[in-house]
Coordinates of C-alpha atoms and ligand atoms in Angstrom, one line a residue:
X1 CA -55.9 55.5 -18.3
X2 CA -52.3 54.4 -17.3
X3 CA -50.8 51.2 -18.2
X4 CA -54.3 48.9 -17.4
X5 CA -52.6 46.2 -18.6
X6 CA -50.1 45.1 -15.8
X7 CA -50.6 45.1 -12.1
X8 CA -47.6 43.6 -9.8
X9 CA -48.8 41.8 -6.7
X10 CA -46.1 41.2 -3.9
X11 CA -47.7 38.7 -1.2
X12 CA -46.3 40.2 2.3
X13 CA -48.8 39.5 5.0
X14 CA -47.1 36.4 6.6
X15 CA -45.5 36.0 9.6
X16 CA -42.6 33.9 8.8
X17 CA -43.1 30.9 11.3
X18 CA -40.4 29.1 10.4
X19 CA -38.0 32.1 11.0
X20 CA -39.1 32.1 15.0
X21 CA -39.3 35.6 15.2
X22 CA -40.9 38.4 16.7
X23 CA -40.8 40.3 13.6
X24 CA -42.7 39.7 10.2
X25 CA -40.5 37.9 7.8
X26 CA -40.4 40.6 4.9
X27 CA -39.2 43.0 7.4
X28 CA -35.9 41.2 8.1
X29 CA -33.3 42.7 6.2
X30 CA -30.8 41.3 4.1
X31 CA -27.9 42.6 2.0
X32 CA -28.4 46.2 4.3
X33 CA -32.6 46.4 3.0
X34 CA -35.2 44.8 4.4
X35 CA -36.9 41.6 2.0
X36 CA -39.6 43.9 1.0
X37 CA -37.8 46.8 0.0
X38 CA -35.4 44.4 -2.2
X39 CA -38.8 43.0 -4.2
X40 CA -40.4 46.4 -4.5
X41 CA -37.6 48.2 -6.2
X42 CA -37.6 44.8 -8.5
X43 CA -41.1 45.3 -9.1
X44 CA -40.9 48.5 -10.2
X45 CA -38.3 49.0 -12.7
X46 CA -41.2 47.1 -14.9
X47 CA -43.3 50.6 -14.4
X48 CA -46.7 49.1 -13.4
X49 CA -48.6 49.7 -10.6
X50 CA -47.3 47.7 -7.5
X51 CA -49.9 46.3 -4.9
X52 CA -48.2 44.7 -1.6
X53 CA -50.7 42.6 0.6
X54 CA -49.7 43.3 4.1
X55 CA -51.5 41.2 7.3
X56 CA -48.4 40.6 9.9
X57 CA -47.2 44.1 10.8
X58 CA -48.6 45.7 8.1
X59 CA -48.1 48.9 9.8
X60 CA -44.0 48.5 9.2
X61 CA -44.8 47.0 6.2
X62 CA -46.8 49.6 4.6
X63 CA -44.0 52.2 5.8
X64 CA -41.5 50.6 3.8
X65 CA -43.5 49.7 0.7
X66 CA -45.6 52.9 0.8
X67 CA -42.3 55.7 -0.2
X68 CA -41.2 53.5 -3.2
X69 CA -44.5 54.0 -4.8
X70 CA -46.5 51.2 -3.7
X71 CA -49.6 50.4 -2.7
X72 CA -50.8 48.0 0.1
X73 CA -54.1 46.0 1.1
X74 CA -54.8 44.6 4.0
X75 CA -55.3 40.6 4.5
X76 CA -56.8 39.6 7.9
X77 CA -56.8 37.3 8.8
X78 CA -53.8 34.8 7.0
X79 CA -55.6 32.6 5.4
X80 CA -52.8 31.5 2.7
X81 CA -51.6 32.6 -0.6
X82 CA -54.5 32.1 -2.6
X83 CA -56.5 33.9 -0.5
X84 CA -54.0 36.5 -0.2
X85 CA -54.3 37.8 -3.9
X86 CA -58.0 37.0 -4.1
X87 CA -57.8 40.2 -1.2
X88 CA -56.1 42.5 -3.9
X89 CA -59.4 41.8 -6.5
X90 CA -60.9 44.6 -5.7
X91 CA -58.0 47.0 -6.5
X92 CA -57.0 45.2 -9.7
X93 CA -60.5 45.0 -11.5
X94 CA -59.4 47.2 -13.6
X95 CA -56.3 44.9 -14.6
X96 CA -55.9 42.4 -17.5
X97 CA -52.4 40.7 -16.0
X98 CA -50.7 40.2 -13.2
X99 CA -47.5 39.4 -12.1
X100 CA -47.4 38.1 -8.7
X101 CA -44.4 37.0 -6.5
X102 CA -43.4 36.7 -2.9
X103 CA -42.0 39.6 -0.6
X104 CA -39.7 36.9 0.3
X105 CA -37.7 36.1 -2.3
X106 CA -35.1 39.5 -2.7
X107 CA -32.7 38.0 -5.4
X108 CA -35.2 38.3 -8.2
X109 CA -34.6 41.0 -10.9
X110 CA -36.6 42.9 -12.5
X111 CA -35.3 41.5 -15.7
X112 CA -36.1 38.4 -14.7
X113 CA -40.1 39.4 -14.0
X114 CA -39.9 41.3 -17.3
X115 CA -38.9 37.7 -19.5
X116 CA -41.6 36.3 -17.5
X117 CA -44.0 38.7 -18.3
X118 CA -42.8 38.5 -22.0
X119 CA -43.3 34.5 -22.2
X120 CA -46.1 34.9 -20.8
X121 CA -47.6 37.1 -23.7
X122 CA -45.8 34.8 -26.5
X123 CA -47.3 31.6 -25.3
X124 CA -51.0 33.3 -24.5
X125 CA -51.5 30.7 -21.8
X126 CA -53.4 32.0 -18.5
X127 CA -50.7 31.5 -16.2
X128 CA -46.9 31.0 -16.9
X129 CA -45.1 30.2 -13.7
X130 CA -41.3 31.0 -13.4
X131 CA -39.6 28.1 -12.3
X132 CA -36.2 27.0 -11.2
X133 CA -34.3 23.4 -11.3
X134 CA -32.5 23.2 -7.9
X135 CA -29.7 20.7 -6.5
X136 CA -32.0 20.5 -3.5
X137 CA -35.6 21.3 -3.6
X138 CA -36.4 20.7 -0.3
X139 CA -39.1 22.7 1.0
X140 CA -40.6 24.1 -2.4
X141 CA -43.4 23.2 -4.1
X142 CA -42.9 20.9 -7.0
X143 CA -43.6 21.5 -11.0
X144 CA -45.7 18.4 -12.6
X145 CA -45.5 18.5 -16.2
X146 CA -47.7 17.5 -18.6
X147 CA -47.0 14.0 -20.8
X148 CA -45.7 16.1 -23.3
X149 CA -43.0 17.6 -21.4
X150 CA -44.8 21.1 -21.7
X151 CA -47.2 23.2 -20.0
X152 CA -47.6 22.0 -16.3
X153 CA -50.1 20.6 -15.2
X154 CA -50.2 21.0 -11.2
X155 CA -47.9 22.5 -8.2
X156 CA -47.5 19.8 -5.2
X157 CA -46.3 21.3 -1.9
X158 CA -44.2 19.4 -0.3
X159 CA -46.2 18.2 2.3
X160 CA -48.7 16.8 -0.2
X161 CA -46.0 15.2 -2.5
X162 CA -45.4 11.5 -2.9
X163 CA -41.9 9.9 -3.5
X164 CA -42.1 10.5 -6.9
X165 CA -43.1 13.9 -6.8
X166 CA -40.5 14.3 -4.3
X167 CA -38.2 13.9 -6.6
X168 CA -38.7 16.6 -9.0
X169 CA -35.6 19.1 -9.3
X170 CA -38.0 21.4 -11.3
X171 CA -39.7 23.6 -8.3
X172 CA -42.3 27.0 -8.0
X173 CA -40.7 29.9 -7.4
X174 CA -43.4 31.3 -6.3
X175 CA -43.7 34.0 -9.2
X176 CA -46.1 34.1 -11.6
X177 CA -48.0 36.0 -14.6
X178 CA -51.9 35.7 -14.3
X179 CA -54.5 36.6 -17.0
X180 CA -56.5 37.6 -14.2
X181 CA -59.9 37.3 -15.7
X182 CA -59.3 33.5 -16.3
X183 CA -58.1 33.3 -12.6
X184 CA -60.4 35.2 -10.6
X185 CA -63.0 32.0 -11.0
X186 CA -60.5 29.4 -10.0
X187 CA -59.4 31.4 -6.5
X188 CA -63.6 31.4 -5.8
X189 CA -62.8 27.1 -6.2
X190 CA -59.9 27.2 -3.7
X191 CA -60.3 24.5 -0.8
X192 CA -58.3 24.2 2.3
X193 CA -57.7 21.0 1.9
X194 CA -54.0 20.7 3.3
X195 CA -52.0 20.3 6.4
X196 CA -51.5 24.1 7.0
X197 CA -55.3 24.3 6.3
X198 CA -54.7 27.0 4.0
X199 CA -55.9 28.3 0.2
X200 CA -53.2 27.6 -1.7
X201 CA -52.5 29.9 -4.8
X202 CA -50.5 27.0 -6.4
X203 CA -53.8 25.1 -6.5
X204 CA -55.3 27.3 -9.3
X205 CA -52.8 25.7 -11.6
X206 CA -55.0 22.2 -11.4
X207 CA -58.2 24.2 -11.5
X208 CA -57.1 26.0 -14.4
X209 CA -56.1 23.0 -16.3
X210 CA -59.3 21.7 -15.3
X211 CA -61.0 24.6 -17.4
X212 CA -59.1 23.1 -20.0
X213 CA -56.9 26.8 -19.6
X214 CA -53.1 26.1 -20.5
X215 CA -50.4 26.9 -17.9
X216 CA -47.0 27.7 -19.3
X217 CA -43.6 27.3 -17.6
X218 CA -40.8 29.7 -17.7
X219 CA -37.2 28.8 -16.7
X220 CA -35.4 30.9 -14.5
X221 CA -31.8 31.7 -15.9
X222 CA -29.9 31.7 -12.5
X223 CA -31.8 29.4 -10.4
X224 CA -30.3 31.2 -7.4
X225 CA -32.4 34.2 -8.1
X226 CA -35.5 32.6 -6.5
X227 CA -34.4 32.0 -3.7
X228 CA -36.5 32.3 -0.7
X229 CA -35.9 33.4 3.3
X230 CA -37.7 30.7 5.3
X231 CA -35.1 30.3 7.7
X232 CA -32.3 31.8 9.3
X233 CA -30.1 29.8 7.2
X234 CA -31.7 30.8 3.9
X235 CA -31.7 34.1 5.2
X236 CA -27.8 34.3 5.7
X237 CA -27.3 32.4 2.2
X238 CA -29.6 34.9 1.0
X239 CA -27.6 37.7 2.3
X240 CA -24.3 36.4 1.2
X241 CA -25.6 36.3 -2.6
X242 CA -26.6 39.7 -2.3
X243 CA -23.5 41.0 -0.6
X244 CA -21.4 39.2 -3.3
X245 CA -23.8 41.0 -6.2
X246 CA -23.5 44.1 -4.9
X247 CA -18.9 43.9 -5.0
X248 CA -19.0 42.8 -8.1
X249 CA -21.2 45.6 -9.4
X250 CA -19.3 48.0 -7.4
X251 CA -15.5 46.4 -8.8
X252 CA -17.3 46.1 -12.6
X253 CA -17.6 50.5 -11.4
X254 CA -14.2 50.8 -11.1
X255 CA -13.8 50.1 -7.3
X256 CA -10.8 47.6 -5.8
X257 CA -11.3 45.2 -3.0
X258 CA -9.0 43.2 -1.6
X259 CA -10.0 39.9 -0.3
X260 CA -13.4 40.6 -1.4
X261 CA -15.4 37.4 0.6
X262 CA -14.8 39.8 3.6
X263 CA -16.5 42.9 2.9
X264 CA -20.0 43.9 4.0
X265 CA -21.7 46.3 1.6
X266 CA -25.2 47.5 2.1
X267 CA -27.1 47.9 -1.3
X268 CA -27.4 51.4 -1.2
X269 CA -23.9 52.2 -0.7
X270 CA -22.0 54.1 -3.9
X271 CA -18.6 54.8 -4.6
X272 CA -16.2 56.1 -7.3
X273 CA -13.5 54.5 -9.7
X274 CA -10.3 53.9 -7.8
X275 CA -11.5 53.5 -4.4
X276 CA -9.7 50.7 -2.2
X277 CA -11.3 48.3 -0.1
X278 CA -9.2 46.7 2.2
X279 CA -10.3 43.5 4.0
X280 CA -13.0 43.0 6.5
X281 CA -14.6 46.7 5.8
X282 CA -17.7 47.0 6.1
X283 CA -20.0 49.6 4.2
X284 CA -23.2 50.5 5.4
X285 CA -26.8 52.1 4.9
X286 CA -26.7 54.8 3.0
X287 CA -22.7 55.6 2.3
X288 CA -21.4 57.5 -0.5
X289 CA -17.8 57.1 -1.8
X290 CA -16.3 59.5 -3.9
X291 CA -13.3 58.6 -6.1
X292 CA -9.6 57.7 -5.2
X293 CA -10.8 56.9 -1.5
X294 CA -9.4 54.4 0.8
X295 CA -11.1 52.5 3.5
X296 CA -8.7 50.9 5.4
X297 CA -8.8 47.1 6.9
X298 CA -11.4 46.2 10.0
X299 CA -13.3 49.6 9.2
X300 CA -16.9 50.2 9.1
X301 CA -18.4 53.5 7.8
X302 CA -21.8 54.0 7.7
X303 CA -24.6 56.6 6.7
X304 CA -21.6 58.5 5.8
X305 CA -20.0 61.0 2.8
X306 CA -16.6 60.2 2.0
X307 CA -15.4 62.5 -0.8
X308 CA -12.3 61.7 -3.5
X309 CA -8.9 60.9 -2.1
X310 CA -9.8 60.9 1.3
X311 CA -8.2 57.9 3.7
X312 CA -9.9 55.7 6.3
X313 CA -6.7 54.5 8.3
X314 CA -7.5 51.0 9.5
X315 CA -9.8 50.2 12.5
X316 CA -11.7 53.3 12.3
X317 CA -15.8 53.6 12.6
X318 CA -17.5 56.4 10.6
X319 CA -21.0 56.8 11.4
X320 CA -23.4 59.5 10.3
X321 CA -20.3 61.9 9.4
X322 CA -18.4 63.8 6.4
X323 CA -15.3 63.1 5.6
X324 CA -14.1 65.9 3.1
X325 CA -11.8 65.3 0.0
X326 CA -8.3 64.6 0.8
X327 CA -9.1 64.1 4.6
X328 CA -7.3 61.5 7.0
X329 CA -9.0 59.4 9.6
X330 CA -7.6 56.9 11.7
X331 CA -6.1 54.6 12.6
X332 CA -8.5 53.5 15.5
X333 CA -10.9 56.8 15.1
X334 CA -14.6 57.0 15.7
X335 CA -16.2 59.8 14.0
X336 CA -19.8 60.0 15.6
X337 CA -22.9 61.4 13.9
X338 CA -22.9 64.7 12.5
X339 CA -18.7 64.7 12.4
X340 CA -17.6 66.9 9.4
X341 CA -13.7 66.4 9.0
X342 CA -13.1 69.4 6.2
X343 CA -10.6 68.8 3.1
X344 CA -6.9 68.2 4.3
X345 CA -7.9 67.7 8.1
X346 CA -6.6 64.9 10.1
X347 CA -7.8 62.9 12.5
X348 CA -5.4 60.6 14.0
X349 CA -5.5 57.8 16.1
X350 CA -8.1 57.4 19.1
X351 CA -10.2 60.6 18.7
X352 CA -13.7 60.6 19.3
X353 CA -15.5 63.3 16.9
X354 CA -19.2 64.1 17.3
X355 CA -21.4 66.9 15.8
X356 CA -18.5 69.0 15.3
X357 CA -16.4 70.6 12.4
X358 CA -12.9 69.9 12.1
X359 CA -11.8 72.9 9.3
X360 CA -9.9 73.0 6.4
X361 CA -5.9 71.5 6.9
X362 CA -6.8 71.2 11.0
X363 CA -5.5 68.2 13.0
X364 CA -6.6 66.3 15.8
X365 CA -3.9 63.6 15.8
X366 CA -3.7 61.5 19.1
X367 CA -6.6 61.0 22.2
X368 CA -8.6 63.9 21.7
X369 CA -12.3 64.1 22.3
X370 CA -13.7 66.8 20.2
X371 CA -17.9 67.3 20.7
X372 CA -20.5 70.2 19.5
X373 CA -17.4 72.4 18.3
X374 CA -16.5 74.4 15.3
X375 CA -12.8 74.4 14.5
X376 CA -11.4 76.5 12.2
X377 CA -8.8 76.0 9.4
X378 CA -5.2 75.2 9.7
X379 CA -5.2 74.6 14.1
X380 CA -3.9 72.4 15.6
X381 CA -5.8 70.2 18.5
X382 CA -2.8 68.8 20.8
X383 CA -2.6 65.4 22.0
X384 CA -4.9 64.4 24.7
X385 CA -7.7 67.7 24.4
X386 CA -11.2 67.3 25.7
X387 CA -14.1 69.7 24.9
X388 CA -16.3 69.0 27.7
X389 CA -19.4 69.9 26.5
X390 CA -21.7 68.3 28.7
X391 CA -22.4 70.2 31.9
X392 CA -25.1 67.6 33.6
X393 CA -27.9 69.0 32.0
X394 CA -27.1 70.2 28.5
X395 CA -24.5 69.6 25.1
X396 CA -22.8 73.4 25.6
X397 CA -20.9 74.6 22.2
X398 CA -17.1 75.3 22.0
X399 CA -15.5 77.2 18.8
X400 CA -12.2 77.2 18.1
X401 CA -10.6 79.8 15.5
X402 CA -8.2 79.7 12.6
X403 CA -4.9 79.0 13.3
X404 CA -5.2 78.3 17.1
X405 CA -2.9 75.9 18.3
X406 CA -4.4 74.1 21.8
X407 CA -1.6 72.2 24.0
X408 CA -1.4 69.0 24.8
X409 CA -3.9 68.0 27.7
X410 CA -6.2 70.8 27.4
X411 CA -9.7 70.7 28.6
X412 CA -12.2 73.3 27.4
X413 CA -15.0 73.4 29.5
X414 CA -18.1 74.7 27.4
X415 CA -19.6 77.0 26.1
X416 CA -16.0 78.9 25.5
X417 CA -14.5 80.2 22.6
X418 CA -10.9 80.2 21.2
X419 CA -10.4 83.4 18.8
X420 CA -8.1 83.4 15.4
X421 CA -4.6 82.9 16.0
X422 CA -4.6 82.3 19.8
X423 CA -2.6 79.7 21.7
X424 CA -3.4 77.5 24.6
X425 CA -1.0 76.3 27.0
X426 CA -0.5 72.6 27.3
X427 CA -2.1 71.3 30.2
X428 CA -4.7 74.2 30.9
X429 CA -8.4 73.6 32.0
X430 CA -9.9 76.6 29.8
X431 CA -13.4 77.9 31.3
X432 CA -13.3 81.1 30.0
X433 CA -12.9 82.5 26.5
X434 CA -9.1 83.2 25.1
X435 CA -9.1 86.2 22.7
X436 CA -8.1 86.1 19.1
X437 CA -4.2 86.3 19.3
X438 CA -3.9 85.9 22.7
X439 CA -2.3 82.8 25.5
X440 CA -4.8 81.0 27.2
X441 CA -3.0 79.5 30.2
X442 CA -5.1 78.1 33.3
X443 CA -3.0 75.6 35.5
X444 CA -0.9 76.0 38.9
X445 CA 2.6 77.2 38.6
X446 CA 5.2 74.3 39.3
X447 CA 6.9 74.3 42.3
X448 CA 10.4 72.0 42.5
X449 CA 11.5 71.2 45.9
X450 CA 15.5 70.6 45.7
X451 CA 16.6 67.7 46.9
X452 CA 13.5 66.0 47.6
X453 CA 13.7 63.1 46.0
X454 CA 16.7 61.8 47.5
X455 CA 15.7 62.1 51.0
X456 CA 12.6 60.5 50.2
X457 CA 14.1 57.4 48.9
X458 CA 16.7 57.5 52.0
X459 CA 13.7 56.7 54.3
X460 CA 13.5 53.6 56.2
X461 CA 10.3 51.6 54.9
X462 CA 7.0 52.9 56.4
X463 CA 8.1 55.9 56.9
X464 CA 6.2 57.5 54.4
X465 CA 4.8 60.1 57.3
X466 CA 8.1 61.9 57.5
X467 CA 8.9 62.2 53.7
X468 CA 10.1 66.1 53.0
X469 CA 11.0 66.4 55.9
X470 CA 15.0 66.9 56.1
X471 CA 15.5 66.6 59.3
X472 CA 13.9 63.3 60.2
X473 CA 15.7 61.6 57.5
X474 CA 18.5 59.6 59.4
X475 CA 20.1 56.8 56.6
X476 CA 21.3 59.2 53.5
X477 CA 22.3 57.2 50.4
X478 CA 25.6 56.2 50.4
X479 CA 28.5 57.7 48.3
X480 CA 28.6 57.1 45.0
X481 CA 24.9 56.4 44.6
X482 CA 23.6 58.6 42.2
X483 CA 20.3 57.0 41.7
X484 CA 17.8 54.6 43.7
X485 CA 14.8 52.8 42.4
X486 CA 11.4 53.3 44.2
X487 CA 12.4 50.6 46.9
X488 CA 15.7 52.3 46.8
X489 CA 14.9 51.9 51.1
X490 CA 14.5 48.0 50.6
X491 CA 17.6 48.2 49.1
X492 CA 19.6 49.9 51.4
X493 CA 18.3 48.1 54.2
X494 CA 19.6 44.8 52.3
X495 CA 22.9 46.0 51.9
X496 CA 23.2 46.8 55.5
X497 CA 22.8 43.2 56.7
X498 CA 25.8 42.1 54.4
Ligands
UD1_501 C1 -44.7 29.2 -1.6 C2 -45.4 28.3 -2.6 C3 -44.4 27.2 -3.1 C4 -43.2 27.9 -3.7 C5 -42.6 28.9 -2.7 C6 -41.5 29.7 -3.4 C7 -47.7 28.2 -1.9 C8 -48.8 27.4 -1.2 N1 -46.5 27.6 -2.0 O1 -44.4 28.4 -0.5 O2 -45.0 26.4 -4.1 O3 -42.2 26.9 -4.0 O4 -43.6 29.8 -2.2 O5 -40.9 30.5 -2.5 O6 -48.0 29.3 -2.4 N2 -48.4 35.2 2.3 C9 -49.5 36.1 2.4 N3 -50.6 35.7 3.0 C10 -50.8 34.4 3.5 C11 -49.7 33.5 3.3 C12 -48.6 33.9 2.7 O7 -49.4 37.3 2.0 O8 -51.9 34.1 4.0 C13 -47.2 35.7 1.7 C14 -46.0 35.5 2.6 O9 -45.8 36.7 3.4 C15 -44.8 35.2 1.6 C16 -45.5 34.7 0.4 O10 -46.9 34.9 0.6 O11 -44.2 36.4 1.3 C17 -45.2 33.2 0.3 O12 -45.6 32.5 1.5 P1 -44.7 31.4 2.2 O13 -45.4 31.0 3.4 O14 -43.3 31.9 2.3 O15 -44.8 30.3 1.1 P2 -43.9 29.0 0.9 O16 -44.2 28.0 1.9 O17 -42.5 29.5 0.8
CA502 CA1 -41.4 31.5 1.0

């Protein structure tokens, strides 16, 4: 049989009342994960088997908890953390411990739960709670020791406590190692006798010392680990710690940030030695960094691949794209999903990208709009180009060759192809295909009318109707006036009355 020592419980079926929300509390997210995600992947770096109690949306729950390796049973209804484990007996019988925590408190690490469960073996008591001594331990239930100083002897809510007990720094964090044969009687004792009318799991520490079983305490190292999401605040405090964690891991990997406080990295984002951070980026979901990149201030890039020495000008937004080695992006870019900028291609400031391929060495430098193409090496994408790939019904595809160059102001109505080589004339709306090699060159000749624009400034004002035509111009700028502004009339007429 596989380890039938150790069993990890994560309570996760409560709503989260205090958070006013729609959602189940463990499914907020902080630090880019939501709660539950963080205390799985805790839990299982101790390799036991993991059981999360779901109730509250135990649907989303279960969808999260389920791919990391867990397992879930139900709890319906709520009817408070004591009852909440007493639901998972059936799927531990065959367990001697368990550690059980909170799927709201994502700071704790896994070698914190690992000490605990260590103490917990040394002392041989039937529970050893992990606790914490907090400036503030508002809202968490208290630790009363025994006389001697060791062992505890009873948890007191806060609701429950008097003055004195109050004003215990020493608080539950919720987290604790069970001999579960020793506790299994004590839940079956559990009375709802409380404001929240609730079975309390932090009741069985009195029952147990009743037994005359001993309950052992365990210090937290960082008391900040423990920390739970109750509230919005908590929650951003929460978030911040995590945030913080997660820079210094990534500097500690060789990574620079400047002005640290103002980045926003998700957990799951990676990146190489040598990679700059400027300030206020943020980093999201699952983004990989290679090495030597930089992200440049008031970015965000997210779900994306950024290999070595590529650049992310400032003000840019990456999302769901590819940004190949030694690539440029930005300034002021947006690279939409399924954007693949290849190595050495540039994409300057305000292009759009989506699901297209930029190739090798191409650029894309100024106001372009680039979506569903395939663009191949070394081209050049003028200022101001449009693929427009959306015909009213459907995304149509446009490929562009090697070594095309396309002309400022160019529209390419797709589907329509540009072959190797070919050119574009600036200014062309392209509806057909342009062979390799060849000029593509679709816009009305220019016409210049000599001579127009004098005579049309040389009308009296309102008299717009006549403009072009010679003969109806009587007032002719005088000698010696080579040029007139748009009111150049106004200001002939002015000069008149003098
Ligand atoms: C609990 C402890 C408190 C401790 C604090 C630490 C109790 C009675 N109190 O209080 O001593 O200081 O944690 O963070 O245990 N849950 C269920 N089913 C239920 C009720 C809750 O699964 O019926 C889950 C919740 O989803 C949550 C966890 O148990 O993840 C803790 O519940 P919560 O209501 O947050 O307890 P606290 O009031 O924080
Ligand atoms: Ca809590």
């Amino acid at each position: 049989m596989a380890n039938s020592e150790l069993a990890v419980v994560i309570l996760a079926a409560g709503q989260g009342t205090r958070l006013r929300s729609r959602r189940a509390k463990v499914l907020h997210r902080v630090g880019g994960r939501a709660l539950i995600e963080h205390v799985v992947r805790a839990a299982q770096r101790l390799g036991a088997p993991i059981y999360v109690v779901v109730g509250h949306q135990a649907e989303e729950v279960r969808k999260l908890a389920e791919p990391l390796g867990a397992r879930t049973v139900v709890q319906e209804p709520q009817r408070g953390t004591g009852h909440a484990l007493e639901t998972a007996r059936s799927a531990l019988r065959k367990f001697r411990r368990a550690i059980v925590l909170p799927g709201d408190a994502p700071l704790v690490r896994a070698e914190t739960l690992e000490a605990l469960g260590q103490a917990h073996r040394a002392t041989g008591a039937a529970a050893t709670v992990l606790t914490a001594i907090l400036d503030d331990p508002t809202g968490y239930g208290r630790i009363v020791r025994e006389p001697d100083g060791d062992g505890i002897r009873a948890i007191v809510e806060e609701k429950a406590a008097r003055a004195a007990e109050r004003a215990i720094r020493e608080i539950n964090s919720g987290i604790y190692c069970f001999e579960l044969e020793k506790l299994w009687p004590v839940l079956g004792e559990l009375r709802p006798e409380n404001v929240h009318r609730e079975l309390y799991l932090t009741d069985a520490v009195a029952l147990l010392r009743q037994r005359g079983e001993r309950v052992a305490a365990k210090a937290a190292d960082d008391p900040r680990e423990i920390l739970g999401c109750n509230t919005r605040r908590e929650m951003a405090e929460v978030d911040c710690l995590l945030r913080r964690r997660k820079v210094e891991e990534l500097m500690a990997a060789g990574v620079t940030f400047y002005l640290p406080e103002t980045a926003r990295v998700d957990a799951d984002v990676e990146a190489g030695p040598d990679t700059t951070i400027e300030p206020g980026v943020a980093l999201l979901g699952a983004t990989r960094l290679g090495a030597g990149v930089t992200v440049g201030t008031g970015s965000v890039v997210a779900d994306s691949v950024v290999e070595d020495e590529a650049v992310i000008r400032p003000y840019s937004v990456v999302e769901g794209s590819r940004v190949e080695r030694g690539a440029t992006v930005g300034p002021f870019a947006h690279l939409r999903e399924g954007a693949e900028i290849a190595a050495g291609a540039c994409v300057g400031n305000y292009v759009e990208v989506k699901k297209s391929r930029l190739g090798e060495g191409s650029k894309a430098m100024h106001l372009t709009y680039l979506g569903d193409a395939v663009i191949g090496p070394e081209t050049n994408i003028g200022a101001g180009t449009i693929t427009c790939n959306y015909d009213g019904v459907r995304k149509n595809p446009t490929r562009i060759g090697a070594g095309v160059f396309i002309g400022s102001g160019t529209e390419l109505v797709a589907p329509v192809e540009v072959g190797d080589g070919a050119y574009v004339a600036a200014g062309s709306t392209i509806t057909e295909s342009v062979p390799a090699g060849a000029l593509g060159i679709a816009r009305e000749r220019q016409v210049n009318k000599p001579g127009w624009a004098r005579e049309r400034r040389a009308q009296p004002a309102g008299a717009k109707a006549a403009a072009g035509k010679a003969g109806a111009v009587k007032q002719k700028a005088g000698p010696g006036k080579k040029w007139r502004s748009a009111n150049g009339a106004k200001h002939a007429q002015a000069k008149r009355r003098r």
